[in-house]
Coordinates of C-alpha atoms and ligand atoms in Angstrom, one line a residue:
M15 CA -69.1 22.8 28.2
E16 CA -71.4 23.6 30.8
K17 CA -72.9 27.1 31.5
I18 CA -73.0 26.6 35.7
L19 CA -71.8 22.8 37.3
I20 CA -72.7 22.3 40.6
I21 CA -70.6 19.7 43.0
G22 CA -73.2 18.2 45.8
G23 CA -76.4 17.0 45.9
G24 CA -77.7 18.1 49.3
P25 CA -80.6 20.9 49.9
A26 CA -78.3 23.8 48.6
A27 CA -76.8 21.9 45.7
C28 CA -80.3 21.0 44.5
T29 CA -81.6 24.4 45.0
A30 CA -79.1 26.2 43.2
A31 CA -79.9 24.1 40.8
L32 CA -83.5 24.7 40.9
Y33 CA -82.6 28.7 40.5
C34 CA -80.1 28.4 38.1
A35 CA -82.6 25.6 35.5
R36 CA -85.4 28.1 36.3
A37 CA -82.8 31.0 34.7
D38 CA -82.6 28.8 31.8
M39 CA -78.6 27.8 32.8
A40 CA -79.6 24.1 32.5
P41 CA -77.0 23.0 35.2
L42 CA -75.7 20.2 35.7
C43 CA -75.8 18.7 39.2
M44 CA -73.0 15.9 40.0
E45 CA -74.8 14.7 42.9
G46 CA -72.4 11.6 44.4
E47 CA -72.2 8.1 44.1
F48 CA -73.4 5.5 46.1
T49 CA -71.0 4.5 48.8
S50 CA -71.2 2.7 52.1
E51 CA -70.4 6.4 53.6
M52 CA -72.4 8.9 51.6
L53 CA -75.3 8.7 49.4
P54 CA -76.4 10.8 46.7
G55 CA -78.7 13.6 48.7
G56 CA -75.9 14.1 51.3
Q57 CA -76.3 14.1 55.1
L58 CA -80.4 14.0 54.9
M59 CA -80.1 10.6 53.8
T60 CA -79.2 9.0 56.8
T61 CA -82.0 11.5 58.5
T62 CA -85.5 9.7 59.4
E63 CA -87.7 12.6 60.0
V64 CA -87.0 16.2 59.0
E65 CA -89.6 18.8 61.3
N66 CA -87.9 21.9 60.5
F67 CA -88.0 22.7 57.0
P68 CA -91.0 25.0 56.3
G69 CA -93.1 23.9 54.4
Y70 CA -93.7 19.9 55.6
P71 CA -96.5 20.5 58.8
E72 CA -96.8 17.0 59.0
G73 CA -92.4 16.5 58.7
V74 CA -91.1 14.1 56.3
S75 CA -88.2 12.1 55.8
G76 CA -84.7 13.0 55.0
P77 CA -84.9 11.3 51.8
D78 CA -88.7 12.2 50.3
M79 CA -87.4 15.2 50.8
M80 CA -84.2 15.0 48.7
A81 CA -86.5 13.5 46.2
D82 CA -88.9 16.4 46.6
L83 CA -86.3 18.8 46.1
K84 CA -84.4 17.1 43.2
K85 CA -87.8 17.2 41.4
Q86 CA -88.6 20.4 41.6
A87 CA -85.1 21.0 40.0
Q88 CA -85.5 18.9 37.3
R89 CA -88.8 20.1 36.7
F90 CA -87.1 23.3 35.0
G91 CA -84.0 21.4 33.4
A92 CA -82.0 20.7 35.9
R93 CA -79.6 17.6 34.9
F94 CA -78.1 15.3 37.8
E95 CA -75.6 12.5 37.6
Y96 CA -74.4 9.9 40.4
K97 CA -70.9 11.3 39.7
S98 CA -68.6 12.4 42.4
A99 CA -66.2 15.1 41.5
T100 CA -62.2 13.8 42.1
S101 CA -60.1 16.4 40.6
V102 CA -60.8 20.2 39.7
A103 CA -58.7 22.6 37.6
F104 CA -59.3 26.3 38.4
S105 CA -56.5 27.8 37.5
D106 CA -57.8 29.0 33.8
A107 CA -60.9 29.5 32.0
P108 CA -63.2 26.9 31.3
L109 CA -63.2 25.7 34.8
K110 CA -62.7 21.8 34.6
V111 CA -64.5 19.0 37.0
T112 CA -63.4 15.4 36.5
A113 CA -65.2 12.2 37.9
K114 CA -63.1 9.6 37.3
D115 CA -61.9 9.9 33.5
E116 CA -64.5 11.9 32.6
V117 CA -63.9 15.8 32.4
F118 CA -66.6 18.4 32.4
E119 CA -66.0 21.9 31.6
A120 CA -68.0 24.9 32.7
Q121 CA -67.9 28.3 32.6
A122 CA -69.2 29.0 36.4
V123 CA -68.7 26.6 39.3
I124 CA -70.9 25.8 42.6
I125 CA -69.4 24.1 44.9
A126 CA -72.2 22.5 47.6
T127 CA -70.3 19.3 49.0
G128 CA -71.5 19.8 52.6
A129 CA -69.7 18.4 55.6
T130 CA -69.4 15.0 57.2
A131 CA -70.8 14.4 60.7
K132 CA -67.7 12.7 62.8
Y133 CA -68.4 9.1 64.4
L134 CA -66.2 7.8 66.9
G135 CA -65.9 4.5 64.3
L136 CA -67.5 2.3 66.8
E137 CA -69.1 -1.0 64.9
S138 CA -72.0 -0.2 67.0
E139 CA -72.9 3.4 65.6
Q140 CA -73.3 2.1 62.1
Q141 CA -75.3 -0.3 63.4
F142 CA -77.9 1.7 65.4
L143 CA -77.7 4.8 63.3
N144 CA -81.6 5.9 63.3
K145 CA -82.6 3.5 66.4
G146 CA -81.0 5.5 69.0
V147 CA -77.8 6.6 67.3
S148 CA -77.4 10.4 66.0
A149 CA -74.9 13.1 65.1
C150 CA -77.6 15.9 65.1
A151 CA -79.9 16.8 68.0
T152 CA -81.4 19.8 66.2
C153 CA -82.4 17.1 63.7
D154 CA -83.7 14.0 66.0
G155 CA -83.9 15.2 69.9
A156 CA -87.3 15.9 69.9
L157 CA -88.4 12.1 67.8
P158 CA -90.4 10.4 70.4
R159 CA -87.9 7.8 71.4
F160 CA -85.8 10.2 73.4
R161 CA -88.6 12.2 74.9
N162 CA -88.3 11.6 78.2
Q163 CA -85.4 9.6 78.6
T164 CA -81.7 9.5 79.1
V165 CA -79.7 10.8 76.4
V166 CA -76.1 10.2 76.5
V167 CA -73.8 13.5 73.9
V168 CA -69.9 12.7 73.1
G169 CA -67.8 15.6 72.7
G170 CA -66.7 18.5 74.9
G171 CA -66.9 21.6 72.4
D172 CA -69.2 24.2 71.5
S173 CA -71.8 21.9 69.3
A174 CA -71.5 18.9 72.5
M175 CA -72.7 21.9 74.9
E176 CA -75.3 22.9 72.5
E177 CA -76.7 19.9 71.8
S178 CA -76.9 18.7 75.2
L179 CA -78.5 22.0 76.1
F180 CA -81.2 21.8 73.3
L181 CA -81.5 17.9 74.3
T182 CA -82.5 18.9 77.7
N183 CA -86.0 20.3 76.2
F184 CA -86.9 16.9 75.7
A185 CA -84.9 14.2 77.4
A186 CA -85.3 13.6 80.9
H187 CA -81.5 13.9 81.9
V188 CA -78.7 13.9 79.7
H189 CA -74.9 12.8 80.1
V190 CA -72.2 14.6 78.5
V191 CA -69.3 12.2 77.8
H192 CA -65.9 13.6 77.5
R193 CA -62.9 12.5 77.0
R194 CA -60.7 14.9 79.0
D195 CA -61.2 17.1 82.4
Q196 CA -61.7 20.4 80.5
F197 CA -64.4 21.5 78.0
R198 CA -63.1 22.7 74.5
A199 CA -66.2 24.9 74.4
S200 CA -66.2 28.2 75.2
K201 CA -66.1 29.1 79.0
I202 CA -69.9 30.7 79.0
M203 CA -71.4 27.0 77.2
G204 CA -69.6 25.1 79.4
D205 CA -70.4 26.7 82.6
R206 CA -74.4 26.5 80.9
V207 CA -73.6 22.6 80.6
I208 CA -72.3 22.0 83.8
N209 CA -74.9 24.2 86.1
H210 CA -77.5 22.3 84.3
D211 CA -79.6 20.5 86.6
K212 CA -80.5 18.0 83.6
I213 CA -77.0 17.4 82.6
T214 CA -74.6 15.2 84.7
V215 CA -70.8 15.5 82.9
E216 CA -69.2 12.1 82.6
W217 CA -65.3 14.0 82.7
N218 CA -62.5 11.7 81.4
S219 CA -64.7 9.2 80.0
V220 CA -65.4 7.6 76.2
V221 CA -67.4 5.5 74.8
D222 CA -66.5 2.2 74.1
E223 CA -69.6 0.4 72.9
I224 CA -72.8 1.2 72.3
L225 CA -75.4 -1.1 73.7
G226 CA -79.0 -2.4 72.0
N227 CA -80.6 -4.8 70.2
D228 CA -82.4 -4.5 66.7
E229 CA -86.1 -4.7 68.6
D230 CA -85.5 -1.3 71.0
G231 CA -82.2 0.0 69.3
V232 CA -80.0 1.7 71.8
T233 CA -80.2 0.5 75.1
G234 CA -77.3 1.6 76.8
V235 CA -73.4 2.7 76.4
R236 CA -70.2 1.1 77.9
L237 CA -68.1 3.6 79.4
R238 CA -64.2 3.7 80.0
D239 CA -62.4 5.7 82.3
T240 CA -59.6 7.3 80.3
K241 CA -57.4 7.5 83.6
T242 CA -58.3 4.1 85.2
D243 CA -59.2 2.3 82.5
E244 CA -62.3 0.9 84.1
T245 CA -65.4 0.3 82.7
S246 CA -69.0 0.5 83.1
E247 CA -72.5 0.6 81.6
L248 CA -75.0 3.5 81.7
A249 CA -78.4 3.1 80.6
C250 CA -79.8 5.4 78.0
A251 CA -82.1 5.5 74.5
G252 CA -79.8 7.7 73.4
Y253 CA -76.4 8.5 71.9
F254 CA -75.6 11.7 70.1
S255 CA -72.2 11.8 68.3
A256 CA -71.2 15.5 68.8
I257 CA -67.6 15.5 68.2
G258 CA -67.1 18.1 65.1
H259 CA -67.8 17.8 61.2
K260 CA -65.7 17.3 58.5
P261 CA -66.0 19.8 55.4
N262 CA -65.6 18.3 52.7
T263 CA -63.4 20.0 50.6
D264 CA -60.3 17.9 50.2
L265 CA -60.5 18.4 46.6
F266 CA -60.1 21.8 46.7
V267 CA -57.2 22.0 49.2
D268 CA -53.9 24.7 47.8
L269 CA -56.9 25.7 45.1
L270 CA -59.7 27.9 47.3
D271 CA -59.3 29.7 50.4
M272 CA -60.2 27.8 53.7
D273 CA -60.0 28.8 57.3
E274 CA -58.1 26.1 59.5
A275 CA -60.9 23.8 60.2
G276 CA -61.2 23.2 56.2
Y277 CA -64.4 25.0 55.5
L278 CA -64.3 27.0 52.5
I279 CA -64.3 31.4 52.8
T280 CA -67.0 32.9 50.8
K281 CA -66.6 37.0 50.1
P282 CA -68.5 38.7 53.4
D283 CA -72.7 38.5 52.5
S284 CA -71.8 36.5 49.4
T285 CA -71.4 32.9 47.9
Y286 CA -67.8 34.1 46.3
T287 CA -64.8 32.0 46.5
N288 CA -61.3 33.3 45.6
V289 CA -61.3 32.3 42.6
P290 CA -63.6 33.9 39.8
G291 CA -66.6 31.7 38.5
V292 CA -66.2 29.5 41.4
F293 CA -69.1 29.7 44.3
A294 CA -69.4 28.2 47.4
C295 CA -72.8 27.3 49.4
G296 CA -74.4 25.0 52.3
D297 CA -72.3 23.6 55.0
V298 CA -68.8 23.1 52.8
Q299 CA -68.6 27.0 53.8
D300 CA -70.9 27.3 57.1
K301 CA -69.9 25.8 60.3
T302 CA -72.2 28.1 62.1
Y303 CA -75.8 27.3 61.1
R304 CA -75.4 23.6 59.1
Q305 CA -79.1 23.2 58.7
A306 CA -81.0 21.9 55.9
I307 CA -83.0 25.2 55.8
T308 CA -79.8 27.1 55.6
A309 CA -77.8 25.4 52.8
A310 CA -80.7 26.1 50.9
G311 CA -81.3 29.2 50.9
S312 CA -76.9 30.0 50.5
G313 CA -77.8 27.3 47.4
C314 CA -80.3 30.1 46.1
M315 CA -77.8 32.7 46.9
A316 CA -74.6 31.0 45.1
A317 CA -77.3 30.3 42.2
L318 CA -78.0 34.2 41.7
D319 CA -74.3 35.1 42.4
A320 CA -73.0 32.3 39.8
T321 CA -76.2 33.4 37.0
R322 CA -75.3 37.6 37.4
W323 CA -71.6 36.6 37.3
L324 CA -72.1 34.9 34.2
E325 CA -74.2 37.4 32.7
G326 CA -71.2 40.1 34.1
Q327 CA -69.0 38.2 31.5
A328 CA -71.0 38.0 28.4
Ligands
NAP421 P1 -64.8 20.8 67.9 O1 -64.4 22.2 68.4 O2 -63.4 20.5 67.2 O3 -64.8 20.5 69.5 C1 -65.1 18.6 69.0 C2 -64.8 17.8 70.6 O4 -65.0 16.6 70.5 C3 -63.8 18.4 71.4 O5 -64.0 18.5 72.7 C4 -62.9 17.0 71.0 O6 -62.2 16.3 72.2 C5 -63.8 15.9 70.9 N1 -63.1 14.8 69.8 C6 -63.2 15.0 68.7 N2 -62.8 13.4 68.5 C7 -62.8 12.8 69.5 C8 -62.8 11.2 69.9 N3 -62.4 10.5 68.7 N4 -63.2 10.7 71.2 C9 -63.8 11.8 71.5 N5 -63.7 13.2 71.8 C10 -63.4 13.6 70.6 O7 -65.9 21.0 67.5 P2 -67.5 21.3 67.5 O8 -67.5 21.1 68.4 O9 -68.5 21.4 66.4 O10 -67.3 22.7 66.9 C11 -66.6 23.4 65.4 C12 -66.2 24.8 65.7 O11 -67.9 25.8 65.6 C13 -65.8 25.6 66.4 O12 -65.1 26.4 66.5 C14 -67.1 26.0 67.7 O13 -66.5 27.3 68.7 C15 -68.3 26.2 66.3 N6 -69.1 26.2 67.5 C16 -69.8 27.5 67.8 C17 -71.0 27.2 68.4 C18 -71.9 28.2 68.8 O14 -71.1 29.6 69.1 N7 -73.1 28.4 69.1 C19 -72.0 25.8 68.4 C20 -71.2 24.6 67.6 C21 -69.5 25.2 67.0 P3 -60.9 17.5 72.9 O15 -61.2 18.7 73.3 O16 -60.0 16.1 74.1 O17 -60.0 17.6 71.7

């Protein structure tokens, strides 16, 4: 029987593991498996340079930062296993988490399964990932590759608006490509984008292909007009997918409270879910900030909530 089992391997999970380990809980962290879509360590494993995590004045690569966070938690007795939860049972104590055919029992569970950025699904997106393709302008927008260059943002929601406005700080020009003739984003954000002199909106357009080569990475996109089907090429050095995120909560449907987009709902100012002993932290319950540092902060909160809750059960 585990005292605390953590599902996830990103900054929220590792920070929760660090705090639980320092509270002598010897937590077990199921950090995920190596698959073609995801690596243990979460979204940062596909981020080249992290410049906004406090404590790394020169910046750090995403994988190096995750290795540091994991090592720090292991130093105090946290255990990590390359396993993915495949089902959970939270109806009675002890809580149960299954990874394929192995069942783990735990007194408390911290869910830090994160979210997955959505991509259009083009092969060229994968080909040029980190070579001009990104799903996080906040993470990557300031990289030298994009400075004073033309970049493209795909999407018409608040994320696309926020990302394109942020990119105007670095890029020479930003093209927002949206498949309809109206944004889904709030009017205020949409208006800011429409009225910005460094942004052009390509209405009724989709990206059909990302163009580039191995040496330079992204060099352009092929656009298709959704009304006329005509195609055109737009030269650019960057392509940012901003068509939303999907929280990784399929396992918890009908078990835990979630909002209409599938994000876990935690009680205000805490990481408590609706099931006693189950806590949630990081991007799986945060659709607003979605930063490594906010995920780490909420991982700390989950560890403190879980350890205090366990003390209360004794
Ligand atoms: P979203 O609101 O779901 O918007 C996704 C956008 O991507 C939509 O415009 C959608 O087009 C487009 N899209 C989706 N799939 C596509 C595809 N396959 N091809 C082309 N376009 C596609 O997602 P979000 O912008 O990430 O926002 C998620 C939530 O977080 C929202 O509630 C949002 O308000 C909130 N948020 C708030 C802020 C803020 O207030 N500062 C910032 C970011 C996010 P359609 O419009 O045609 O469906």
